[in-house]
XYZ file of C-alpha atoms in Angstrom:
342
model
C -151.659 155.653 121.947
C -149.417 153.030 123.505
C -145.735 153.843 123.632
C -142.914 151.359 123.715
C -139.946 152.118 125.892
C -136.361 151.271 125.155
C -136.407 148.670 127.927
C -139.357 146.916 126.246
C -137.460 146.786 122.982
C -134.430 145.345 124.721
C -136.559 142.612 126.314
C -138.405 141.807 123.069
C -135.281 141.632 120.918
C -132.243 140.969 123.098
C -128.868 141.712 121.542
C -127.233 138.691 119.973
C -123.604 137.918 120.420
C -121.258 136.659 117.731
C -122.501 133.405 116.201
C -120.382 130.471 117.237
C -119.091 128.071 114.636
C -120.212 124.521 115.330
C -118.645 121.315 114.115
C -121.245 119.196 112.311
C -121.143 115.739 110.781
C -120.352 117.272 107.378
C -117.133 118.827 108.661
C -116.189 115.592 110.395
C -116.784 113.623 107.186
C -114.652 116.084 105.175
C -111.793 115.790 107.668
C -111.968 111.995 107.654
C -111.952 111.887 103.843
C -109.036 114.328 103.699
C -107.009 112.249 106.164
C -107.835 109.092 104.215
C -106.629 110.670 100.957
C -103.410 111.970 102.523
C -102.633 108.708 104.309
C -103.918 106.272 101.708
C -100.533 104.645 101.132
C -100.071 104.034 104.860
C -103.633 102.768 105.214
C -103.161 100.418 102.288
C -100.071 98.928 103.913
C -101.489 98.759 107.440
C -104.816 97.200 106.486
C -103.731 94.966 103.631
C -105.329 91.864 105.091
C -107.384 89.272 103.195
C -110.230 89.482 105.714
C -110.481 93.254 105.406
C -110.378 93.067 101.622
C -113.221 90.546 101.678
C -115.227 92.685 104.095
C -114.677 95.808 102.014
C -115.787 93.971 98.865
C -119.002 92.768 100.518
C -119.703 96.232 101.946
C -119.258 98.020 98.619
C -121.234 95.375 96.736
C -124.231 95.632 99.084
C -124.247 99.438 98.989
C -123.808 99.730 95.213
C -126.509 97.164 94.452
C -129.029 98.575 96.926
C -128.527 102.333 96.492
C -130.469 102.770 93.186
C -133.518 101.023 94.652
C -133.221 103.076 97.830
C -133.118 106.380 95.927
C -136.057 105.390 93.737
C -137.998 104.336 96.808
C -137.559 107.614 98.676
C -138.479 109.627 95.562
C -141.729 107.693 95.217
C -142.346 108.025 98.949
C -141.906 111.799 98.731
C -144.225 112.008 95.737
C -146.925 110.077 97.567
C -146.656 112.278 100.642
C -146.901 115.454 98.550
C -149.207 114.664 95.637
C -151.449 111.759 96.718
C -153.887 112.907 99.407
C -154.947 110.246 101.865
C -158.594 110.815 100.924
C -157.896 109.194 97.543
C -157.268 105.842 99.191
C -160.202 106.361 101.533
C -162.553 106.786 98.571
C -161.579 103.457 97.014
C -161.950 101.485 100.242
C -165.169 99.489 100.573
C -167.457 100.097 103.517
C -166.963 96.563 104.838
C -163.972 96.710 107.166
C -162.858 93.165 106.340
C -162.951 93.913 102.615
C -161.168 97.236 103.218
C -158.269 95.316 104.750
C -157.865 93.326 101.536
C -158.009 96.427 99.347
C -155.522 98.269 101.584
C -153.120 95.347 101.390
C -153.280 95.219 97.598
C -152.899 99.024 97.464
C -149.430 98.579 98.901
C -148.379 97.139 95.534
C -148.958 100.452 93.784
C -147.982 102.874 96.547
C -144.326 102.281 97.230
C -142.605 103.575 100.326
C -140.151 102.562 103.010
C -141.172 101.534 106.531
C -140.317 104.962 107.926
C -142.636 106.687 105.445
C -145.525 104.256 105.922
C -145.994 105.166 109.592
C -146.921 108.848 109.032
C -149.028 107.839 106.010
C -150.985 105.415 108.194
C -151.442 108.148 110.774
C -152.770 110.480 108.067
C -155.222 107.800 106.914
C -156.565 107.250 110.421
C -156.826 111.005 110.944
C -158.958 111.305 107.803
C -161.426 108.659 108.867
C -159.992 105.460 107.380
C -160.590 102.406 109.589
C -157.490 101.666 111.701
C -157.470 98.060 110.501
C -157.133 99.186 106.869
C -154.564 101.880 107.711
C -152.422 99.409 109.663
C -152.682 96.877 106.844
C -151.403 99.518 104.441
C -148.643 100.383 106.925
C -147.346 96.809 106.766
C -147.998 96.154 103.072
C -146.632 99.292 101.382
C -142.957 98.813 102.317
C -143.006 95.056 101.706
C -144.938 94.276 98.494
C -144.297 97.315 96.283
C -142.576 96.854 92.888
C -139.258 98.319 94.080
C -138.914 95.697 96.787
C -139.996 92.903 94.460
C -137.515 93.939 91.739
C -134.680 94.382 94.244
C -135.389 90.885 95.608
C -135.307 89.438 92.084
C -131.981 91.176 91.422
C -130.517 89.989 94.727
C -131.673 86.394 94.168
C -131.190 85.709 90.443
C -132.516 82.347 89.341
C -134.766 82.049 92.419
C -138.248 83.167 91.340
C -139.722 81.186 94.218
C -137.931 83.493 96.646
C -139.560 86.550 95.081
C -143.032 85.007 95.102
C -142.632 83.672 98.634
C -141.604 87.084 99.939
C -144.531 88.769 98.224
C -147.111 86.284 99.504
C -145.623 86.086 103.014
C -145.483 89.867 103.403
C -148.966 90.456 101.996
C -150.386 87.716 104.223
C -148.697 89.299 107.257
C -150.274 92.693 106.533
C -153.764 91.323 105.928
C -153.752 88.934 108.890
C -152.738 91.790 111.190
C -155.550 93.908 109.774
C -158.112 91.200 110.404
C -156.720 90.581 113.894
C -157.148 94.285 114.637
C -160.813 94.063 113.636
C -161.279 91.207 116.092
C -159.085 92.266 119.013
C -157.901 95.864 118.442
C -159.160 98.786 120.502
C -159.152 102.419 119.429
C -158.181 103.585 122.926
C -154.772 101.959 122.468
C -153.953 104.713 119.943
C -153.052 108.092 121.430
C -155.433 110.969 120.742
C -152.963 113.055 118.731
C -152.715 110.274 116.130
C -156.476 110.498 115.546
C -156.486 114.216 114.718
C -157.106 115.208 111.122
C -153.977 116.321 109.296
C -154.336 118.980 106.585
C -153.396 118.207 102.991
C -150.733 120.332 101.338
C -151.421 122.505 98.292
C -149.531 124.567 95.736
C -145.864 125.221 96.324
C -146.036 123.458 99.680
C -146.367 120.179 97.794
C -142.906 120.517 96.297
C -141.516 121.476 99.674
C -143.144 118.403 101.202
C -141.789 116.249 98.365
C -138.232 117.510 98.818
C -138.264 117.338 102.615
C -139.841 113.870 102.719
C -137.450 112.441 100.130
C -134.441 114.015 101.828
C -135.413 112.828 105.299
C -136.186 109.307 104.091
C -132.913 109.111 102.175
C -130.860 110.249 105.161
C -132.613 107.854 107.538
C -132.737 104.854 105.216
C -129.235 105.512 103.875
C -127.828 105.365 107.377
C -129.526 102.037 108.004
C -128.261 100.767 104.644
C -124.659 101.607 105.544
C -125.096 100.018 108.972
C -126.592 96.912 107.422
C -123.804 96.677 104.857
C -121.196 96.983 107.613
C -122.853 94.260 109.676
C -123.230 92.069 106.595
C -119.536 92.481 105.831
C -118.652 91.705 109.446
C -120.829 88.597 109.437
C -119.120 87.346 106.286
C -115.644 87.942 107.723
C -115.867 87.457 111.485
C -118.458 84.702 111.775
C -117.083 81.345 110.582
C -118.951 79.551 107.823
C -119.362 76.593 110.163
C -121.701 78.694 112.344
C -124.010 79.385 109.429
C -123.724 75.747 108.482
C -124.883 74.822 111.974
C -127.863 77.145 111.599
C -128.596 75.475 108.292
C -128.625 72.081 109.961
C -130.930 73.346 112.728
C -133.564 75.028 110.616
C -135.809 76.120 113.504
C -132.915 77.833 115.259
C -131.859 79.426 111.986
C -135.344 80.831 111.426
C -135.505 82.293 114.933
C -132.009 83.792 114.703
C -132.702 85.426 111.342
C -136.069 86.749 112.564
C -134.426 88.381 115.575
C -131.593 89.636 113.372
C -134.144 91.352 111.115
C -135.537 93.205 114.136
C -132.093 94.249 115.370
C -130.584 95.312 112.032
C -133.574 97.537 111.110
C -132.726 97.556 107.402
C -134.648 99.448 104.748
C -136.967 97.184 102.754
C -135.471 98.387 99.471
C -132.027 97.152 100.533
C -132.492 94.184 102.856
C -132.631 91.608 100.033
C -128.987 92.264 99.166
C -127.926 91.740 102.769
C -129.891 88.480 102.927
C -128.394 87.342 99.625
C -124.884 87.912 100.963
C -125.502 85.312 103.701
C -125.217 82.531 101.155
C -124.215 79.879 103.708
C -127.746 79.893 105.104
C -130.681 78.055 103.501
C -133.313 80.099 101.700
C -136.056 79.600 104.297
C -134.343 81.458 107.187
C -133.378 84.232 104.789
C -136.965 84.450 103.580
C -138.182 84.862 107.169
C -135.585 87.627 107.548
C -137.097 89.429 104.535
C -140.691 89.023 105.714
C -140.073 90.079 109.324
C -137.828 93.082 108.611
C -140.329 95.368 106.829
C -143.093 94.349 109.252
C -141.378 95.056 112.556
C -137.889 96.092 113.573
C -136.279 98.306 116.197
C -136.720 101.586 114.319
C -140.309 100.735 113.377
C -141.149 100.009 117.007
C -139.743 103.392 117.995
C -141.688 105.136 115.211
C -144.919 103.354 116.111
C -144.496 104.153 119.799
C -143.849 107.813 119.018
C -146.718 108.093 116.546
C -149.451 105.877 117.988
C -148.287 105.548 121.603
C -146.476 102.943 123.691
C -149.700 101.121 124.568
C -150.293 100.454 120.886
C -146.686 99.539 120.061
C -146.299 97.105 122.966
C -149.270 95.133 121.658
C -148.926 95.560 117.910
C -145.193 94.855 117.556
C -145.011 91.420 119.274
C -148.145 90.249 117.455
C -146.677 91.405 114.124
C -143.430 89.538 114.839
C -145.229 86.236 115.494
C -147.531 86.609 112.477
C -144.632 87.560 110.172
C -142.552 84.547 111.223
C -145.490 82.177 110.712
C -146.438 83.677 107.329
C -142.814 83.639 106.179
C -142.378 79.978 107.102
C -145.646 78.937 105.450
C -144.829 80.884 102.278
C -141.386 79.278 102.177
C -142.755 75.781 102.587
C -145.203 76.377 99.724
C -143.105 78.321 97.200
C -139.552 77.205 97.973
C -140.308 73.509 97.772
C -139.792 72.839 101.468
C -136.848 73.558 103.762
C -133.847 74.601 101.714
């Protein structure tokens, strides 16, 4: 019989000291809200400026309009992660890789999710034997052509059905073109080995845990980007003179490039970006359409997620190609469905 000495017990389970209280973001938020309530009269007097009132109105309007679509999107994303195994999509894909790209792109219409959620879903698909071209097509299509994004775009641009159709066609074309380009030029060795490993499906009670955790994580991540985007949108409406946007409107090529780069930098959630684009009313529709097509396809947070999931070698090749394809598809869709440059 093996005996355990007191010294072994001490080493295996060292005594713990008193637990230290740590200040988290929740406590900081509570303190800030409390100070704002106590000093609201002083704040109202100190910041009673027309520019700040305008900025606050734009900020609140963007957040209030976008939040219902964001919440619905993360709930659907969590449900897909928990209750729709990746093998279901694999079964409906045709054996022809080129045809599978088309089916994967159209599948994005039914399977809603934000950009952050589409990356792990694409990894799961590849790990379960789906062709990388089809998985990457789904990665780009799901956050851009699902009903939540389409409805939010229609709400943000009332009376502009061409904008909704142009975004749908431009985004779907971007996803499918990238899938077909992967078939022609992509190499499996660009993807790190860990992304190719099979991931187990969840069962039973674990499904609800996965649903709750996925929805919560997506809401926290996407909500933060929504607030950041609303703040930047408010700042652009207040700080940047209208004449600057007018100049971009007069130089349409420069406006398209600026809005494409802005989409990458802002890293907005696809369920909310239409309201930010709609708030930039001084710009023509075409640059704003390119902003909406590029954003869900590639932005700063997506590049980081792709690099962490599939490897830097993959991201450094896939991201620039996606940017170029998205800009081209957005411009072509705008010229066709928006009646030219406007």
